[in-house]
Amino acid sequence: MQRISRPLFGFGLAAIALLGGIAHAAIEADAREAFDAAKAHIEAGDLRSAKVELLNATAAEPKWIEAQLKLAEVALELFDPVTAKEHIDKAIALGASETAYAHLLGHALWLAGDSAKAEEALTQKVIATDKLPYAYRILGRVYMDQGDTIAAEQAFDKGLALAPKDGRLWTEKARLRYVVADLGGANAAIEKALSINPGNIRAIELRGRTVRDQFGLMAALPWFERGLEIDPNDVPLLEEYGATLGELGRYRDMLAQARKLLSLDTGNPKAFYMQATLAARAGDYALARRIMQKVAGRFGELPGPQLLIAVSDYELGNFNKAVERFARLASAQPDNIDLLLLMARALHRSGDHAAAWDTVSPIAGRADASPYAAQLAGRILEAMGDREAAGAYLDRAAFPQIALPKALPAQANAASEAARFPRDATKVVPYVRLLLASGQYEQARRAIAPLLAGNDGVLAAQLLAGDVEMAAGNAQGAITAYQRARKLALNEAVLGRLVAAYRSVGNADAASSTIAEYLAYNPSGIMAQRLAAFDLIDRKRWGEALPMLYRLRARTGFNDSVLNANIARTLTALGEHDDAVREARLAYRNDPANIMTTYAYGRALLLQGDDAKRARDVLRKANKLAPEDKAIARDYRAAQKLN
C-alpha cells in the first residue's frame, strides 16, 4: 500500500497565479465582499452561512479558483462531498495546481465512499507541505475504512510528527483507538485534542460516545449538549444526541432532534431511522417499514437499520422476507447470538422448523444458553413432533440463572490471526473464545497474556481475562479482571459479568451496588432493570420490586412468562392473592411446561384458597417436574389437605 511519498517544497510561488485563477484586481466587488464575509463566518464557526456566502462569491466570479476551493473545503466540513467535488472539479478545469486541491480531492472521494480513489489521490498526487497533516488525517480515515488499522495509525503518527499540536489529528487518533476497543487510549488522545482546542466539536462528539460506552447514556448527554452549545446545527452531534435520547426512552426529545436534522439535511438517514425506531417501539411496524424505505446509502446497509427492517417484516407477518434479511446479517455476524435467535424464531414462524432447529441448536445446547434460547429450542422441537426432547429444553428454561455471556466458537483461522496480531483485541478475542469453548484454559491464558500486557485500556481484553478465569473456576480472579474492566466502562457486558461473578462467591451486596450504579446512568436499561427487580425479590423487598416489574412488563410486553411469574410471586408475598392468581395464570398459559410458572400458579392458587382441586392438580404437576424441590413438595402436601 502506497503512502504519501513526495512533499512539495519548491512550487509555492509558481502556484500563486493559478490559485487565484484571475488577477486579484479583476475580482468583482460583490464576489470579494461575499468571500470576506465567508471568512468571517468561518472564524465564528458558522460554516453554513460561510457556505452560502461562498456560493455567492463563486456565482459572482466563477473563475476565482481560491473561492472555488474554499467552498469545497467548507462543504467537506459540512459533510457534503457532492458540492465539494463539484467545485474541486471547477477549480481543476480553471487550471488549479495539484498542490492546491489534492488533499481536498482525497477528502471528498473518501467522504463519498470511494476509498480506493481517495487513497490514490492522497498517495499519488503532489501534496503541498503545509497540507500534509490534513492529507495524513484523511488517509488514516481511508485506511480505517479499509480495515487496515496499522496503516491508519502510521498515517496519523506521520501527520502528528509534522504537526504535533493538530487537534484534528489527535481526534482521529482517538477515533482509531476507539475502533480497536482501546477506551483508555482513546480518552487520552481526546484529552490531548481538547487541551489544544477546547471547542473541538469532533473531539467533544467522540468524548460523548466514549463516555456513553464507559458510564452510560445519562453521562454522555452533557458532552453532546456541550458540543451543541458551540454549534447547534452540527449534524453528527445532533445524530448522536438524538440516538442517546431515544435509548433513554425520551422519545419526544429524540423526535425533536430528528426533525431538526431533517430541517438541516432533508435526506438524513439517521433522522429517518430515529423516526422509524420510534414507530416500531410504539408497535406501528407498518409505519416503521414505510419510513425505512427513505433510508438510503451506506447507513441503510448497516446492521442496525437492516435489523429494524427485518424485525418490522417479522412483526408484519412477512416471515420469509424477515428470514432473508436475518440470514444476510448473520452471514456477516456469525457469532451474534441474539441475531441467530431472531433468525431461528423467524424460520420457526415461517414453517421451516428443520432450518430453525439447525440455527438454534448450537446455541441452546451450550451450558450458558439463555432461558429464551432453551425455550425457543423446545418450541421448535415440539413443532417437529419430538416432545420428549422438547421437554428437556423447556425444563432447562424453567428456572433461569444469570450466566456469563459468551461468544460462539470462532472461525478456524482464529489461531493464525491471533498469532499475527497478538496485541489486537479484535484478532485475539475470537481465538481465546474458541479455546474456552474447548476447555483449554491454560492455553487461553497464554494467548491473552500479550494482549493484556500492551492494552491496559482495552475493555475487551480485561473482560476476556475475566471470562478465562471464570471458565477455569477461579471466580475471585475473574472478579479482579472484571473490576479492571469496570474502571474502563460500566456497560451491559461488564454489568452482567460482574453481577454473576459476585453472586457466584456469595457477595450479594456488591452485586446490588453494581446494578444500582449502572441504573444511575442508564435508568432505562432493560437488562439492569430486570437484574434490579430480581435482586429485590431475592432480598424479599417485595414492595419495591413490584412497581419495577410492572414497568418492565409495560416495556417488554405480556409474553415474558418468567417476568409474569415473578410478578405473581411478588403479589403472593404481598398477600394480594387474587391478583397473584391472575398474573400466575397468564404466566402458566404462556408456558405451561415451565417449572417456575407451574409452581407460581399452583402456590398462588393454594394461598388464595378458592379452588382446592385446581391448586392440587397444578402443584402435583410441579412436583412431578421437580420432585427434589422441597418448597414445591411442601406446598403440594399442603394442597392435599385442602377440602
XYZ file of C-alpha atoms in Angstrom:
643
model
C 0.000 0.000 0.000
C 1.482 3.296 -1.091
C 1.917 6.259 1.207
C 2.223 9.987 0.643
C 5.664 9.968 -0.861
C 6.763 13.380 -2.038
C 6.121 16.558 -0.109
C 6.312 19.679 -2.232
C 8.884 22.323 -1.336
C 9.542 24.390 -4.455
C 6.260 25.187 -6.126
C 4.588 27.639 -3.771
C 5.328 30.781 -5.792
C 4.565 29.119 -9.106
C 1.171 28.119 -7.865
C 0.078 31.570 -6.739
C -1.152 32.702 -10.131
C -3.079 29.510 -10.674
C -4.523 29.585 -7.173
C -6.100 32.924 -7.815
C -7.152 31.894 -11.290
C -7.679 35.517 -12.311
C -5.917 38.697 -11.486
C -6.664 39.779 -7.937
C -7.659 43.286 -9.023
C -10.138 41.913 -11.526
C -12.306 40.194 -8.924
C -15.816 41.596 -8.788
C -16.570 43.680 -5.690
C -19.620 41.536 -4.881
C -17.530 38.375 -5.015
C -14.812 39.866 -2.829
C -17.396 41.078 -0.301
C -19.039 37.637 -0.138
C -15.658 35.934 0.203
C -14.628 38.205 3.077
C -17.988 37.614 4.763
C -17.445 33.869 4.388
C -14.050 34.114 6.085
C -15.660 35.985 8.977
C -18.315 33.274 9.308
C -15.638 30.573 9.260
C -13.778 32.373 12.023
C -17.001 32.492 14.046
C -17.658 28.775 13.425
C -20.767 29.373 11.296
C -19.954 27.129 8.352
C -23.446 27.074 6.899
C -23.502 30.830 6.496
C -19.965 30.654 5.100
C -21.111 28.147 2.503
C -23.913 30.465 1.385
C -21.510 33.394 1.026
C -19.025 31.285 -0.907
C -21.771 30.142 -3.256
C -22.497 33.826 -3.818
C -18.814 34.549 -4.382
C -18.382 31.770 -6.940
C -21.587 32.773 -8.685
C -20.355 36.355 -8.960
C -16.850 35.304 -10.029
C -16.935 31.730 -11.442
C -13.252 31.768 -12.457
C -11.926 32.555 -8.997
C -10.063 29.350 -8.071
C -9.419 30.355 -4.473
C -13.158 30.813 -3.845
C -13.977 27.506 -5.555
C -11.531 25.613 -3.348
C -12.563 27.430 -0.176
C -16.153 26.474 -0.931
C -15.065 22.853 -1.395
C -13.218 22.958 1.937
C -16.250 24.333 3.792
C -18.548 21.810 2.108
C -16.306 18.999 3.325
C -16.508 20.325 6.879
C -20.288 20.147 6.466
C -20.041 16.528 5.216
C -21.208 17.499 1.730
C -18.902 15.675 -0.702
C -21.137 16.338 -3.711
C -20.780 20.126 -3.503
C -17.093 19.776 -2.631
C -16.328 17.571 -5.630
C -18.273 19.867 -7.960
C -16.191 22.891 -7.018
C -12.896 20.985 -6.912
C -13.603 19.902 -10.490
C -14.323 23.523 -11.442
C -11.028 24.604 -9.880
C -9.166 21.884 -11.785
C -10.806 22.954 -15.035
C -9.688 26.515 -14.317
C -6.095 25.305 -14.001
C -5.649 24.949 -10.239
C -2.333 23.487 -9.138
C -2.438 19.889 -7.919
C -0.902 21.085 -4.669
C -3.913 23.324 -4.074
C -6.581 20.657 -4.362
C -5.101 17.143 -3.906
C -5.840 16.917 -0.169
C -9.385 18.187 -0.697
C -9.994 15.757 -3.561
C -8.902 12.838 -1.384
C -11.233 14.041 1.378
C -14.200 14.415 -0.988
C -13.682 10.976 -2.529
C -13.384 9.348 0.902
C -16.479 11.122 2.195
C -18.383 9.963 -0.889
C -17.443 6.369 -0.061
C -14.787 5.769 -2.727
C -11.837 4.835 -0.529
C -9.770 3.381 -3.384
C -9.806 6.610 -5.398
C -9.331 8.626 -2.218
C -6.192 6.644 -1.408
C -4.951 7.161 -4.953
C -5.491 10.920 -4.735
C -3.697 11.161 -1.389
C -0.755 8.924 -2.298
C -0.193 9.613 -5.999
C -0.784 13.329 -6.275
C 1.574 16.041 -5.083
C 0.623 17.344 -1.626
C 1.767 20.780 -0.509
C 3.961 20.689 2.595
C 1.553 22.679 4.742
C -1.315 20.366 3.721
C 0.435 17.115 4.616
C -1.079 16.903 8.140
C -4.537 17.335 6.628
C -3.777 14.694 3.992
C -2.421 12.229 6.547
C -5.553 12.747 8.659
C -7.826 11.801 5.762
C -5.533 8.997 4.611
C -5.750 7.474 8.091
C -9.547 7.520 7.871
C -9.329 5.880 4.445
C -7.226 3.060 5.879
C -9.626 2.700 8.803
C -12.489 2.214 6.346
C -10.393 -0.404 4.566
C -9.852 -2.212 7.883
C -6.103 -1.582 7.941
C -5.706 -0.180 11.450
C -1.906 -0.488 11.365
C -1.608 1.679 8.235
C -4.127 4.105 9.732
C -2.041 4.515 12.878
C 1.089 5.061 10.788
C -0.685 7.771 8.790
C -1.883 9.592 11.916
C 1.562 9.330 13.514
C 3.222 10.759 10.404
C 0.807 13.648 10.478
C 1.438 14.274 14.180
C 5.194 14.188 13.602
C 4.691 17.156 11.281
C 2.016 18.891 13.372
C 2.103 17.689 16.995
C -0.463 20.312 18.024
C -3.021 19.440 15.366
C -6.148 18.749 17.427
C -7.978 17.185 14.474
C -5.223 14.609 14.061
C -5.352 13.794 17.772
C -9.109 13.369 17.434
C -8.692 10.886 14.600
C -6.039 9.006 16.541
C -8.575 8.817 19.378
C -11.186 7.520 16.935
C -8.803 4.786 15.833
C -8.161 3.797 19.454
C -11.926 3.699 19.963
C -12.425 1.497 16.907
C -9.892 -1.064 18.172
C -11.645 -1.031 21.585
C -8.854 0.796 23.424
C -11.042 3.099 25.505
C -8.143 4.203 27.685
C -6.029 5.172 24.688
C -8.994 6.876 23.037
C -9.684 9.019 26.088
C -6.027 10.017 26.410
C -5.960 11.185 22.788
C -9.270 13.027 23.204
C -7.904 14.845 26.242
C -4.890 15.870 24.167
C -7.143 17.155 21.386
C -9.290 19.143 23.815
C -6.259 20.600 25.560
C -5.200 22.023 22.184
C -8.703 23.292 21.357
C -11.488 23.006 23.965
C -14.015 23.839 21.255
C -13.045 20.916 19.007
C -16.520 19.682 18.019
C -15.357 16.324 16.709
C -13.370 15.607 19.888
C -16.367 16.576 22.032
C -18.639 14.313 19.993
C -16.218 11.403 20.314
C -15.857 12.018 24.053
C -19.620 11.795 24.364
C -19.550 8.443 22.615
C -16.759 7.042 24.794
C -18.485 8.282 27.962
C -21.696 6.623 26.768
C -19.834 3.344 26.412
C -17.990 3.764 29.709
C -20.604 5.116 32.080
C -23.924 5.073 30.289
C -26.447 7.158 28.456
C -27.100 9.845 31.055
C -23.391 10.555 31.461
C -22.995 11.168 27.730
C -25.730 13.790 27.381
C -23.734 16.716 28.873
C -20.957 16.149 26.330
C -23.317 16.211 23.369
C -25.074 19.256 24.839
C -21.709 20.977 25.313
C -20.919 20.463 21.647
C -24.339 21.720 20.562
C -23.810 24.897 22.576
C -20.819 25.559 20.322
C -22.630 24.620 17.107
C -26.381 23.939 17.449
C -26.526 22.778 13.836
C -23.732 20.206 13.853
C -25.242 17.157 12.172
C -23.113 14.351 13.720
C -23.684 15.787 17.202
C -27.430 16.013 16.618
C -27.419 12.405 15.392
C -25.601 11.112 18.477
C -27.658 13.272 20.832
C -30.941 12.123 19.293
C -29.943 8.460 19.360
C -28.911 8.703 23.017
C -32.173 10.402 23.972
C -34.042 7.599 22.238
C -32.133 4.917 24.121
C -33.042 6.718 27.348
C -36.698 6.498 26.427
C -37.009 10.248 25.875
C -38.781 9.729 22.576
C -40.378 13.156 22.303
C -36.934 14.754 22.664
C -35.456 12.292 20.168
C -38.180 13.156 17.671
C -37.371 16.862 18.075
C -33.736 16.167 17.204
C -34.784 14.069 14.206
C -36.935 16.924 12.916
C -34.119 19.390 13.365
C -31.787 17.068 11.468
C -34.235 16.880 8.580
C -34.513 20.661 8.521
C -30.745 20.822 8.049
C -30.389 17.747 5.844
C -33.651 16.726 4.185
C -32.438 13.230 3.398
C -30.627 12.473 6.644
C -30.879 8.680 7.021
C -30.252 8.677 10.763
C -33.155 11.053 11.322
C -35.462 8.714 9.387
C -34.038 5.799 11.366
C -34.915 7.556 14.638
C -38.466 8.123 13.421
C -38.781 4.505 12.296
C -37.403 3.252 15.615
C -39.985 5.335 17.450
C -42.759 3.932 15.274
C -41.559 0.375 15.922
C -41.404 0.961 19.680
C -44.995 2.191 19.507
C -45.947 -1.040 17.736
C -46.631 0.591 14.365
C -44.367 -1.639 12.301
C -46.098 -0.730 9.051
C -45.151 2.920 9.579
C -41.629 1.908 10.602
C -41.279 -0.093 7.393
C -42.512 2.821 5.252
C -40.121 5.260 6.891
C -37.197 2.867 6.439
C -37.796 2.950 2.690
C -36.396 6.501 2.840
C -33.150 5.330 4.446
C -30.644 5.025 1.632
C -26.895 4.945 1.131
C -24.232 3.297 3.246
C -26.084 3.904 6.504
C -29.101 1.975 5.284
C -26.914 -1.096 4.748
C -25.568 -1.077 8.296
C -26.706 -3.825 10.702
C -28.923 -1.547 12.820
C -31.198 -0.307 10.024
C -31.249 -3.728 8.379
C -32.230 -5.311 11.685
C -35.089 -2.845 12.144
C -36.394 -3.684 8.680
C -36.142 -7.406 9.416
C -37.953 -7.069 12.747
C -40.649 -4.951 11.107
C -41.126 -7.593 8.404
C -41.376 -10.253 11.094
C -43.958 -8.343 13.124
C -45.989 -7.703 9.966
C -46.061 -11.431 9.256
C -43.636 -11.304 6.338
C -41.611 -14.151 7.795
C -39.825 -15.196 4.603
C -38.633 -11.624 3.956
C -37.501 -11.385 7.570
C -35.586 -14.664 7.253
C -33.765 -13.428 4.141
C -32.650 -10.250 5.882
C -31.695 -12.036 9.118
C -29.672 -14.516 7.057
C -27.709 -11.729 5.337
C -26.992 -10.130 8.699
C -25.980 -13.462 10.213
C -23.563 -14.171 7.363
C -21.665 -11.013 8.370
C -22.064 -11.639 12.126
C -21.896 -15.416 12.548
C -21.221 -15.179 16.294
C -24.080 -12.785 17.104
C -26.239 -14.971 19.322
C -29.162 -12.545 19.578
C -29.318 -12.254 15.808
C -29.220 -16.021 15.334
C -32.078 -16.433 17.806
C -34.140 -13.892 15.868
C -33.450 -15.806 12.667
C -34.384 -19.107 14.314
C -37.657 -17.615 15.534
C -38.443 -16.260 12.068
C -37.659 -19.621 10.460
C -39.889 -21.314 13.032
C -42.779 -18.942 12.285
C -42.256 -19.373 8.536
C -42.782 -23.111 8.969
C -39.206 -24.176 8.246
C -38.719 -25.933 11.576
C -35.731 -28.001 10.428
C -33.759 -24.888 9.461
C -34.879 -23.210 12.679
C -33.527 -26.152 14.666
C -30.229 -26.092 12.766
C -29.885 -22.431 13.695
C -30.880 -22.626 17.360
C -29.408 -25.974 18.408
C -25.724 -24.849 18.631
C -26.848 -22.018 20.929
C -29.450 -23.843 23.029
C -27.144 -26.820 23.519
C -24.476 -24.774 25.318
C -24.140 -24.761 29.081
C -24.516 -20.977 29.150
C -27.636 -20.928 26.964
C -30.214 -18.331 27.988
C -33.696 -19.395 29.113
C -35.104 -17.856 25.957
C -32.784 -19.930 23.736
C -33.746 -23.113 25.583
C -37.435 -22.249 25.397
C -37.253 -21.470 21.669
C -35.447 -24.749 21.054
C -38.181 -26.566 22.965
C -40.949 -24.939 20.941
C -39.205 -25.790 17.671
C -38.786 -29.411 18.718
C -42.476 -29.525 19.682
C -43.358 -28.341 16.192
C -41.142 -31.087 14.787
C -43.011 -33.663 16.879
C -40.172 -34.538 19.270
C -41.960 -33.856 22.562
C -39.505 -35.757 24.739
C -36.513 -33.731 23.577
C -38.630 -30.563 23.690
C -39.472 -31.232 27.330
C -35.804 -31.361 28.272
C -35.182 -27.909 26.795
C -38.331 -26.454 28.334
C -37.252 -27.809 31.714
C -33.904 -26.062 31.328
C -35.739 -22.816 30.679
C -37.849 -23.231 33.808
C -35.598 -21.675 36.455
C -33.340 -19.184 34.717
C -29.935 -18.381 36.173
C -27.703 -15.410 35.429
C -24.971 -16.737 33.154
C -21.871 -15.130 31.761
C -22.393 -14.094 28.148
C -20.066 -15.943 25.814
C -19.483 -15.682 22.104
C -19.944 -18.602 19.749
C -16.783 -20.516 18.851
C -14.732 -18.545 16.370
C -13.746 -19.325 12.821
C -10.997 -21.839 12.074
C -8.489 -19.157 11.084
C -8.672 -17.533 14.521
C -5.374 -19.065 15.695
C -3.337 -17.707 12.796
C -4.933 -14.267 13.092
C -4.179 -14.150 16.809
C -0.558 -15.187 16.179
C -0.126 -12.436 13.572
C -1.693 -9.735 15.738
C -1.078 -10.766 19.373
C -1.922 -7.289 20.708
C -5.022 -6.664 18.627
C -8.151 -7.442 20.641
C -10.256 -7.943 17.512
C -7.929 -10.802 16.463
C -7.096 -12.357 19.835
C -10.577 -12.411 21.387
C -12.146 -14.830 18.837
C -9.233 -17.246 19.260
C -9.429 -17.223 23.047
C -13.192 -17.755 22.861
C -12.506 -20.826 20.762
C -10.037 -22.100 23.358
C -12.533 -21.524 26.154
C -15.228 -23.405 24.260
C -12.930 -26.424 24.123
C -11.824 -26.131 27.759
C -8.197 -25.183 27.009
C -7.865 -22.713 29.881
C -4.075 -22.648 30.249
C -3.591 -22.124 26.537
C -6.204 -19.358 26.700
C -4.224 -17.660 29.491
C -1.044 -17.807 27.394
C -2.811 -16.444 24.319
C -4.255 -13.487 26.180
C -1.043 -12.522 28.010
C 0.455 -10.351 25.186
C -2.876 -8.609 24.737
C -3.117 -7.767 28.434
C 0.500 -6.617 28.577
C 0.053 -3.919 25.985
C -3.591 -2.975 26.288
C -4.478 -1.820 29.768
C -7.139 0.412 28.271
C -8.788 -2.255 26.109
C -12.102 -3.283 27.631
C -12.378 -6.473 25.596
C -9.005 -7.680 26.912
C -9.988 -7.211 30.555
C -13.371 -8.862 30.033
C -11.750 -11.777 28.258
C -9.257 -12.214 31.081
C -12.172 -12.440 33.492
C -14.008 -14.913 31.271
C -10.937 -17.142 31.150
C -10.687 -17.191 34.938
C -14.414 -17.719 35.388
C -14.414 -20.621 32.945
C -11.435 -22.118 34.759
C -13.317 -21.959 38.077
C -11.358 -19.040 39.522
C -14.252 -16.726 40.383
C -12.163 -14.388 42.526
C -9.611 -13.966 39.739
C -12.476 -13.247 37.360
C -13.835 -10.575 39.688
C -10.417 -8.893 39.765
C -10.333 -8.753 35.960
C -13.932 -7.567 35.715
C -13.202 -4.820 38.223
C -10.361 -3.628 35.971
C -12.866 -3.607 33.112
C -15.310 -1.657 35.260
C -12.744 1.120 35.657
C -12.766 1.464 31.880
C -16.518 1.138 31.379
C -19.689 0.014 33.073
C -21.826 -1.241 30.223
C -24.129 -4.247 29.947
C -21.259 -6.603 29.142
C -19.426 -5.588 32.318
C -22.602 -5.447 34.398
C -23.771 -8.962 33.562
C -20.376 -10.487 34.237
C -19.737 -8.645 37.478
C -23.180 -9.437 38.896
C -22.850 -13.108 38.002
C -19.319 -13.300 39.422
C -20.235 -11.522 42.667
C -23.204 -13.809 43.180
C -21.111 -16.874 42.456
C -18.991 -16.059 45.522
C -21.982 -15.038 47.630
C -21.336 -11.293 47.570
C -24.920 -10.133 47.003
C -24.228 -6.633 48.329
C -21.544 -5.981 45.711
C -23.884 -7.272 43.001
C -26.653 -4.941 44.185
C -24.399 -1.878 44.330
C -23.117 -2.578 40.809
C -26.666 -2.771 39.469
C -27.584 0.468 41.256
C -24.534 2.256 39.859
C -25.394 1.181 36.339
C -29.015 2.278 36.672
C -27.929 5.704 37.910
C -26.529 6.407 34.428
C -28.813 4.101 32.437
C -32.256 4.287 34.076
C -33.958 2.771 31.042
C -31.638 -0.244 30.664
C -33.901 -3.300 30.436
C -31.221 -5.785 31.460
C -30.297 -3.723 34.516
C -33.935 -3.164 35.460
C -34.545 -6.900 35.283
C -31.466 -7.636 37.394
C -32.515 -4.978 39.903
C -36.053 -6.322 40.175
C -34.888 -9.900 40.665
C -32.332 -8.687 43.192
C -35.123 -7.032 45.194
C -37.110 -10.272 45.048
C -34.089 -12.214 46.320
C -33.906 -9.745 49.221
C -37.656 -10.109 49.834
C -38.195 -6.376 49.270
C -41.481 -7.118 47.587
C -42.996 -3.634 47.732
C -40.038 -2.135 45.877
C -39.844 -4.978 43.365
C -43.476 -4.860 42.220
C -43.558 -1.413 40.533
C -40.247 -2.161 38.802
C -41.646 -5.456 37.497
C -44.746 -3.696 36.177
C -42.631 -1.053 34.448
C -40.552 -3.767 32.828
C -43.634 -5.511 31.522
C -45.010 -2.268 30.144
C -41.861 -2.057 28.018
C -41.384 -5.708 27.058
C -44.968 -6.933 26.714
C -47.083 -9.634 28.339
C -45.466 -12.693 26.751
C -42.500 -12.992 29.128
C -43.597 -15.933 31.263
C -40.691 -15.601 33.702
C -41.470 -11.940 34.289
C -45.165 -12.687 34.768
C -44.330 -15.495 37.197
C -42.153 -13.162 39.235
C -44.961 -10.606 39.353
C -47.205 -13.380 40.668
C -44.609 -14.428 43.262
C -44.302 -10.839 44.437
C -48.067 -10.340 44.681
C -48.341 -13.598 46.618
C -45.715 -12.421 49.085
C -47.640 -9.142 49.500
C -50.871 -11.027 50.230
C -52.582 -9.883 47.001
C -53.784 -13.400 46.238
C -56.495 -12.678 43.647
C -54.096 -10.542 41.601
C -51.376 -13.149 42.076
C -53.614 -15.885 40.649
C -54.437 -13.720 37.633
C -50.765 -12.997 36.882
C -49.679 -16.587 37.547
C -52.419 -17.876 35.232
C -51.071 -15.593 32.485
C -47.547 -16.901 33.019
C -48.744 -20.515 33.050
C -50.793 -20.139 29.882
C -47.759 -18.690 28.092
C -45.500 -21.528 29.236
C -47.294 -24.495 30.871
C -44.214 -26.752 30.731
C -42.092 -24.340 32.766
C -41.477 -25.423 36.367
C -41.329 -21.835 37.573
C -44.646 -20.787 36.013
C -46.326 -24.000 37.115
C -45.185 -23.637 40.711
C -46.015 -19.910 40.838
C -49.554 -20.674 39.610
C -50.032 -23.590 41.992
C -48.754 -21.661 45.007
C -50.937 -18.646 44.155
C -53.989 -20.919 43.949
C -53.049 -22.602 47.222
C -52.744 -19.356 49.146
C -55.870 -17.880 47.577
C -57.808 -20.972 48.710
C -60.724 -20.640 46.285
C -60.044 -23.677 44.081
C -58.516 -26.527 46.079
C -58.759 -29.053 43.241
C -57.030 -26.775 40.760
C -54.304 -25.990 43.299
C -53.710 -29.718 43.892
C -53.611 -30.506 40.183
C -51.140 -27.745 39.341
C -48.881 -28.443 42.342
C -48.942 -32.164 41.531
C -47.647 -31.277 38.068
C -44.979 -29.015 39.557
C -43.938 -31.789 41.924
C -43.556 -34.199 39.007
C -41.486 -31.645 37.094
C -39.189 -31.056 40.093
C -39.514 -33.962 42.547
C -36.420 -32.895 44.518
C -37.625 -29.363 45.197
C -38.513 -29.134 48.896
C -40.617 -25.984 48.630
C -42.790 -27.497 45.892
C -43.148 -30.732 47.890
C -44.183 -28.742 50.979
C -46.872 -26.805 49.120
C -48.119 -29.933 47.365
C -48.607 -31.628 50.746
C -50.476 -28.545 51.959
C -52.724 -28.617 48.888
C -53.592 -32.275 49.505
C -55.036 -31.279 52.880
C -57.412 -28.719 51.360
C -61.100 -29.553 51.135
